[in-house]
Amino acid sequence: MIRKLPKANQTLLRLLIFLLSHIRDHEASNRMSTEALGIVWGANLIQRPGTAPSPTDSKLACRIVECLLDPQMITNVLLESPAVVNELRRLFETKWDSLINTNVTSDEVSLTRSPPCIQQPLQDSYSTNSDLGRKFVVYLKNRSSD
C-alpha cells in the first residue's frame, strides 16, 4: 500500500518513520515509547477529511502509527534500497549540522544506544557516540535551560 502513494508522500513517510524510530530508540531517556508516539502523532497524521475525529478513528490512527514503527515495517519501508537510507542520512546530517554548531566531549553524553530496529546498521551516525549525536544532545540541553 505504501508503494501506491505518490513519490513525494513515500519520501515524507520514510523520513517521518526514520525520525520517529530514532526517538523511540531512546525511550529510556525521553519516555517516548511506540505507544506514546502513536498517541502524539496518530491523530495529527491520520484524519478523515472534513470530519472531526471520533474516539474510534483516534484509536485506529494511533494503532497505524504504532504499526509503522514496528521493526519489521521499518525494515521493509526504509531499507527498500540503500539509496533511500543514504539519502535520509545525508538529509539529517545536513540539517542537524546547520542547526548545531557546538563541540561536545564524550563525557557529557550518556546515551549510547544505536537503533536496534534497523537490521543493517546505519554506522551509528545518529547515536550520541557520534559527533553529530553529541552536538544534538548539547543543543537540546541548551534549549531546555533557556
PDB file of N, CA and C in Angstrom, residues 66-133:
ATOM      1  N   GLU A  66       1.721   3.070  15.433  1.00  0.00           N
ATOM      2  CA  GLU A  66       2.439   2.005  16.136  1.00  0.00           C
ATOM      3  C   GLU A  66       2.892   0.923  15.154  1.00  0.00           C
ATOM      4  N   CYS A  67       2.022   0.561  14.233  1.00  0.00           N
ATOM      5  CA  CYS A  67       2.385  -0.464  13.234  1.00  0.00           C
ATOM      6  C   CYS A  67       3.508   0.019  12.329  1.00  0.00           C
ATOM      7  N   LEU A  68       3.469   1.301  11.953  1.00  0.00           N
ATOM      8  CA  LEU A  68       4.527   1.850  11.098  1.00  0.00           C
ATOM      9  C   LEU A  68       5.880   1.840  11.803  1.00  0.00           C
ATOM     10  N   LEU A  69       5.863   1.881  13.143  1.00  0.00           N
ATOM     11  CA  LEU A  69       7.111   1.880  13.905  1.00  0.00           C
ATOM     12  C   LEU A  69       7.559   0.483  14.311  1.00  0.00           C
ATOM     13  N   ASP A  70       6.833  -0.529  13.893  1.00  0.00           N
ATOM     14  CA  ASP A  70       7.241  -1.910  14.130  1.00  0.00           C
ATOM     15  C   ASP A  70       8.560  -2.160  13.396  1.00  0.00           C
ATOM     16  N   PRO A  71       9.531  -2.811  14.042  1.00  0.00           N
ATOM     17  CA  PRO A  71      10.834  -3.031  13.396  1.00  0.00           C
ATOM     18  C   PRO A  71      10.749  -3.687  12.016  1.00  0.00           C
ATOM     19  N   GLN A  72       9.859  -4.641  11.839  1.00  0.00           N
ATOM     20  CA  GLN A  72       9.743  -5.288  10.527  1.00  0.00           C
ATOM     21  C   GLN A  72       9.230  -4.312   9.474  1.00  0.00           C
ATOM     22  N   MET A  73       8.287  -3.463   9.851  1.00  0.00           N
ATOM     23  CA  MET A  73       7.766  -2.460   8.920  1.00  0.00           C
ATOM     24  C   MET A  73       8.859  -1.464   8.560  1.00  0.00           C
ATOM     25  N   ILE A  74       9.624  -1.044   9.555  1.00  0.00           N
ATOM     26  CA  ILE A  74      10.711  -0.104   9.291  1.00  0.00           C
ATOM     27  C   ILE A  74      11.700  -0.713   8.318  1.00  0.00           C
ATOM     28  N   THR A  75      12.035  -1.961   8.530  1.00  0.00           N
ATOM     29  CA  THR A  75      12.958  -2.640   7.621  1.00  0.00           C
ATOM     30  C   THR A  75      12.396  -2.652   6.207  1.00  0.00           C
ATOM     31  N   ASN A  76      11.122  -2.971   6.068  1.00  0.00           N
ATOM     32  CA  ASN A  76      10.504  -3.028   4.740  1.00  0.00           C
ATOM     33  C   ASN A  76      10.421  -1.664   4.077  1.00  0.00           C
ATOM     34  N   VAL A  77      10.114  -0.633   4.850  1.00  0.00           N
ATOM     35  CA  VAL A  77       9.917   0.696   4.276  1.00  0.00           C
ATOM     36  C   VAL A  77      11.241   1.418   4.058  1.00  0.00           C
ATOM     37  N   LEU A  78      12.085   1.445   5.082  1.00  0.00           N
ATOM     38  CA  LEU A  78      13.319   2.221   4.982  1.00  0.00           C
ATOM     39  C   LEU A  78      14.405   1.537   4.175  1.00  0.00           C
ATOM     40  N   LEU A  79      14.507   0.254   4.314  1.00  0.00           N
ATOM     41  CA  LEU A  79      15.627  -0.434   3.677  1.00  0.00           C
ATOM     42  C   LEU A  79      15.243  -1.037   2.337  1.00  0.00           C
ATOM     43  N   GLU A  80      14.259  -0.423   1.699  1.00  0.00           N
ATOM     44  CA  GLU A  80      13.865  -0.859   0.369  1.00  0.00           C
ATOM     45  C   GLU A  80      15.075  -0.799  -0.566  1.00  0.00           C
ATOM     46  N   SER A  81      15.881   0.221  -0.391  1.00  0.00           N
ATOM     47  CA  SER A  81      17.114   0.320  -1.162  1.00  0.00           C
ATOM     48  C   SER A  81      18.129   1.108  -0.345  1.00  0.00           C
ATOM     49  N   PRO A  82      19.412   0.810  -0.518  1.00  0.00           N
ATOM     50  CA  PRO A  82      20.438   1.557   0.212  1.00  0.00           C
ATOM     51  C   PRO A  82      20.408   3.047  -0.113  1.00  0.00           C
ATOM     52  N   ALA A  83      19.970   3.392  -1.314  1.00  0.00           N
ATOM     53  CA  ALA A  83      19.919   4.798  -1.708  1.00  0.00           C
ATOM     54  C   ALA A  83      18.968   5.592  -0.813  1.00  0.00           C
ATOM     55  N   VAL A  84      17.866   4.984  -0.418  1.00  0.00           N
ATOM     56  CA  VAL A  84      16.901   5.659   0.456  1.00  0.00           C
ATOM     57  C   VAL A  84      17.540   5.957   1.805  1.00  0.00           C
ATOM     58  N   VAL A  85      18.184   4.972   2.388  1.00  0.00           N
ATOM     59  CA  VAL A  85      18.824   5.156   3.695  1.00  0.00           C
ATOM     60  C   VAL A  85      19.932   6.195   3.599  1.00  0.00           C
ATOM     61  N   ASN A  86      20.740   6.133   2.557  1.00  0.00           N
ATOM     62  CA  ASN A  86      21.823   7.106   2.386  1.00  0.00           C
ATOM     63  C   ASN A  86      21.280   8.521   2.229  1.00  0.00           C
ATOM     64  N   GLU A  87      20.191   8.670   1.496  1.00  0.00           N
ATOM     65  CA  GLU A  87      19.588   9.991   1.320  1.00  0.00           C
ATOM     66  C   GLU A  87      19.032  10.520   2.636  1.00  0.00           C
ATOM     67  N   LEU A  88      18.378   9.665   3.419  1.00  0.00           N
ATOM     68  CA  LEU A  88      17.878  10.083   4.731  1.00  0.00           C
ATOM     69  C   LEU A  88      19.029  10.481   5.649  1.00  0.00           C
ATOM     70  N   ARG A  89      20.084   9.705   5.647  1.00  0.00           N
ATOM     71  CA  ARG A  89      21.252  10.016   6.480  1.00  0.00           C
ATOM     72  C   ARG A  89      21.853  11.360   6.066  1.00  0.00           C
ATOM     73  N   ARG A  90      22.000  11.576   4.760  1.00  0.00           N
ATOM     74  CA  ARG A  90      22.579  12.821   4.257  1.00  0.00           C
ATOM     75  C   ARG A  90      21.712  14.014   4.669  1.00  0.00           C
ATOM     76  N   LEU A  91      20.408  13.867   4.527  1.00  0.00           N
ATOM     77  CA  LEU A  91      19.495  14.943   4.883  1.00  0.00           C
ATOM     78  C   LEU A  91      19.591  15.277   6.367  1.00  0.00           C
ATOM     79  N   PHE A  92      19.589  14.272   7.225  1.00  0.00           N
ATOM     80  CA  PHE A  92      19.691  14.511   8.662  1.00  0.00           C
ATOM     81  C   PHE A  92      21.012  15.181   9.013  1.00  0.00           C
ATOM     82  N   GLU A  93      22.109  14.682   8.470  1.00  0.00           N
ATOM     83  CA  GLU A  93      23.414  15.263   8.786  1.00  0.00           C
ATOM     84  C   GLU A  93      23.476  16.716   8.357  1.00  0.00           C
ATOM     85  N   THR A  94      22.967  17.013   7.181  1.00  0.00           N
ATOM     86  CA  THR A  94      22.989  18.379   6.669  1.00  0.00           C
ATOM     87  C   THR A  94      22.151  19.302   7.538  1.00  0.00           C
ATOM     88  N   LYS A  95      20.942  18.890   7.846  1.00  0.00           N
ATOM     89  CA  LYS A  95      20.042  19.743   8.630  1.00  0.00           C
ATOM     90  C   LYS A  95      20.516  19.917  10.067  1.00  0.00           C
ATOM     91  N   TRP A  96      20.895  18.824  10.738  1.00  0.00           N
ATOM     92  CA  TRP A  96      21.322  18.937  12.135  1.00  0.00           C
ATOM     93  C   TRP A  96      22.620  19.717  12.244  1.00  0.00           C
ATOM     94  N   ASP A  97      23.551  19.501  11.328  1.00  0.00           N
ATOM     95  CA  ASP A  97      24.801  20.252  11.383  1.00  0.00           C
ATOM     96  C   ASP A  97      24.566  21.744  11.195  1.00  0.00           C
ATOM     97  N   SER A  98      23.588  22.104  10.391  1.00  0.00           N
ATOM     98  CA  SER A  98      23.311  23.522  10.193  1.00  0.00           C
ATOM     99  C   SER A  98      22.658  24.141  11.432  1.00  0.00           C
ATOM    100  N   LEU A  99      21.968  23.338  12.245  1.00  0.00           N
ATOM    101  CA  LEU A  99      21.326  23.837  13.462  1.00  0.00           C
ATOM    102  C   LEU A  99      22.257  23.862  14.667  1.00  0.00           C
ATOM    103  N   ILE A 100      23.197  22.937  14.685  1.00  0.00           N
ATOM    104  CA  ILE A 100      24.006  22.731  15.882  1.00  0.00           C
ATOM    105  C   ILE A 100      25.468  22.983  15.550  1.00  0.00           C
ATOM    106  N   ASN A 101      26.049  23.981  16.158  1.00  0.00           N
ATOM    107  CA  ASN A 101      27.453  24.288  15.907  1.00  0.00           C
ATOM    108  C   ASN A 101      28.231  24.297  17.215  1.00  0.00           C
ATOM    109  N   THR A 102      28.070  23.254  18.012  1.00  0.00           N
ATOM    110  CA  THR A 102      28.697  23.166  19.318  1.00  0.00           C
ATOM    111  C   THR A 102      29.559  21.917  19.385  1.00  0.00           C
ATOM    112  N   ASN A 103      30.706  21.992  20.036  1.00  0.00           N
ATOM    113  CA  ASN A 103      31.530  20.807  20.260  1.00  0.00           C
ATOM    114  C   ASN A 103      31.216  20.226  21.626  1.00  0.00           C
ATOM    115  N   VAL A 104      31.184  18.919  21.709  1.00  0.00           N
ATOM    116  CA  VAL A 104      30.848  18.223  22.942  1.00  0.00           C
ATOM    117  C   VAL A 104      31.861  17.110  23.154  1.00  0.00           C
ATOM    118  N   THR A 105      32.233  16.897  24.415  1.00  0.00           N
ATOM    119  CA  THR A 105      33.104  15.767  24.707  1.00  0.00           C
ATOM    120  C   THR A 105      32.251  14.550  24.990  1.00  0.00           C
ATOM    121  N   SER A 106      32.818  13.377  24.837  1.00  0.00           N
ATOM    122  CA  SER A 106      32.049  12.151  25.066  1.00  0.00           C
ATOM    123  C   SER A 106      31.653  12.001  26.530  1.00  0.00           C
ATOM    124  N   ASP A 107      32.341  12.704  27.456  1.00  0.00           N
ATOM    125  CA  ASP A 107      31.982  12.632  28.874  1.00  0.00           C
ATOM    126  C   ASP A 107      30.620  13.268  29.156  1.00  0.00           C
ATOM    127  N   GLU A 108      30.185  14.200  28.295  1.00  0.00           N
ATOM    128  CA  GLU A 108      28.927  14.895  28.513  1.00  0.00           C
ATOM    129  C   GLU A 108      27.731  14.098  28.023  1.00  0.00           C
ATOM    130  N   VAL A 109      27.975  12.965  27.401  1.00  0.00           N
ATOM    131  CA  VAL A 109      26.906  12.214  26.759  1.00  0.00           C
ATOM    132  C   VAL A 109      26.694  10.885  27.468  1.00  0.00           C
ATOM    133  N   SER A 110      25.437  10.583  27.791  1.00  0.00           N
ATOM    134  CA  SER A 110      25.166   9.306  28.448  1.00  0.00           C
ATOM    135  C   SER A 110      24.384   8.343  27.559  1.00  0.00           C
ATOM    136  N   LEU A 111      23.808   8.818  26.454  1.00  0.00           N
ATOM    137  CA  LEU A 111      23.045   7.953  25.561  1.00  0.00           C
ATOM    138  C   LEU A 111      23.995   7.254  24.597  1.00  0.00           C
ATOM    139  N   THR A 112      23.914   5.935  24.558  1.00  0.00           N
ATOM    140  CA  THR A 112      24.838   5.216  23.681  1.00  0.00           C
ATOM    141  C   THR A 112      24.152   4.189  22.804  1.00  0.00           C
ATOM    142  N   ARG A 113      22.844   4.059  22.932  1.00  0.00           N
ATOM    143  CA  ARG A 113      22.140   3.031  22.181  1.00  0.00           C
ATOM    144  C   ARG A 113      21.979   3.434  20.722  1.00  0.00           C
ATOM    145  N   SER A 114      22.325   2.561  19.818  1.00  0.00           N
ATOM    146  CA  SER A 114      22.063   2.810  18.407  1.00  0.00           C
ATOM    147  C   SER A 114      20.752   2.138  18.034  1.00  0.00           C
ATOM    148  N   PRO A 115      20.136   2.540  16.944  1.00  0.00           N
ATOM    149  CA  PRO A 115      18.828   1.996  16.586  1.00  0.00           C
ATOM    150  C   PRO A 115      18.849   0.490  16.374  1.00  0.00           C
ATOM    151  N   PRO A 116      18.155  -0.299  17.217  1.00  0.00           N
ATOM    152  CA  PRO A 116      18.132  -1.742  17.045  1.00  0.00           C
ATOM    153  C   PRO A 116      17.147  -2.184  15.975  1.00  0.00           C
ATOM    154  N   CYS A 117      16.275  -1.260  15.547  1.00  0.00           N
ATOM    155  CA  CYS A 117      15.205  -1.651  14.637  1.00  0.00           C
ATOM    156  C   CYS A 117      15.687  -1.841  13.209  1.00  0.00           C
ATOM    157  N   ILE A 118      16.873  -1.381  12.913  1.00  0.00           N
ATOM    158  CA  ILE A 118      17.349  -1.473  11.541  1.00  0.00           C
ATOM    159  C   ILE A 118      18.348  -2.612  11.453  1.00  0.00           C
ATOM    160  N   GLN A 119      18.023  -3.592  10.636  1.00  0.00           N
ATOM    161  CA  GLN A 119      18.845  -4.790  10.564  1.00  0.00           C
ATOM    162  C   GLN A 119      20.231  -4.496  10.007  1.00  0.00           C
ATOM    163  N   GLN A 120      20.323  -3.589   9.059  1.00  0.00           N
ATOM    164  CA  GLN A 120      21.620  -3.194   8.530  1.00  0.00           C
ATOM    165  C   GLN A 120      21.984  -1.881   9.213  1.00  0.00           C
ATOM    166  N   PRO A 121      22.952  -1.872  10.117  1.00  0.00           N
ATOM    167  CA  PRO A 121      23.248  -0.675  10.893  1.00  0.00           C
ATOM    168  C   PRO A 121      23.563   0.522  10.005  1.00  0.00           C
ATOM    169  N   LEU A 122      23.169   1.689  10.479  1.00  0.00           N
ATOM    170  CA  LEU A 122      23.427   2.920   9.752  1.00  0.00           C
ATOM    171  C   LEU A 122      24.741   3.542  10.206  1.00  0.00           C
ATOM    172  N   GLN A 123      25.672   2.743  10.603  1.00  0.00           N
ATOM    173  CA  GLN A 123      27.003   3.154  11.036  1.00  0.00           C
ATOM    174  C   GLN A 123      26.941   4.131  12.203  1.00  0.00           C
ATOM    175  N   ASP A 124      25.867   4.019  13.002  1.00  0.00           N
ATOM    176  CA  ASP A 124      25.756   4.774  14.244  1.00  0.00           C
ATOM    177  C   ASP A 124      25.939   6.277  14.067  1.00  0.00           C
ATOM    178  N   SER A 125      25.561   6.814  12.915  1.00  0.00           N
ATOM    179  CA  SER A 125      25.812   8.225  12.669  1.00  0.00           C
ATOM    180  C   SER A 125      24.891   9.152  13.453  1.00  0.00           C
ATOM    181  N   TYR A 126      23.845   8.623  14.106  1.00  0.00           N
ATOM    182  CA  TYR A 126      22.952   9.475  14.872  1.00  0.00           C
ATOM    183  C   TYR A 126      22.949   9.152  16.347  1.00  0.00           C
ATOM    184  N   SER A 127      23.731   8.189  16.779  1.00  0.00           N
ATOM    185  CA  SER A 127      23.768   7.921  18.208  1.00  0.00           C
ATOM    186  C   SER A 127      24.584   9.023  18.860  1.00  0.00           C
ATOM    187  N   THR A 128      24.509   9.095  20.162  1.00  0.00           N
ATOM    188  CA  THR A 128      25.233  10.150  20.848  1.00  0.00           C
ATOM    189  C   THR A 128      26.714   9.847  20.961  1.00  0.00           C
ATOM    190  N   ASN A 129      27.154   8.710  20.419  1.00  0.00           N
ATOM    191  CA  ASN A 129      28.591   8.470  20.328  1.00  0.00           C
ATOM    192  C   ASN A 129      29.184   9.202  19.138  1.00  0.00           C
ATOM    193  N   SER A 130      28.359   9.573  18.181  1.00  0.00           N
ATOM    194  CA  SER A 130      28.853  10.273  17.007  1.00  0.00           C
ATOM    195  C   SER A 130      28.973  11.757  17.323  1.00  0.00           C
ATOM    196  N   ASP A 131      29.768  12.459  16.543  1.00  0.00           N
ATOM    197  CA  ASP A 131      29.930  13.896  16.724  1.00  0.00           C
ATOM    198  C   ASP A 131      28.595  14.605  16.566  1.00  0.00           C
ATOM    199  N   LEU A 132      27.841  14.207  15.562  1.00  0.00           N
ATOM    200  CA  LEU A 132      26.532  14.805  15.319  1.00  0.00           C
ATOM    201  C   LEU A 132      25.589  14.545  16.488  1.00  0.00           C
ATOM    202  N   GLY A 133      25.590  13.334  17.017  1.00  0.00           N
ATOM    203  CA  GLY A 133      24.735  13.000  18.149  1.00  0.00           C
ATOM    204  C   GLY A 133      25.092  13.810  19.384  1.00  0.00           C
TER     205      GLY A 133
END
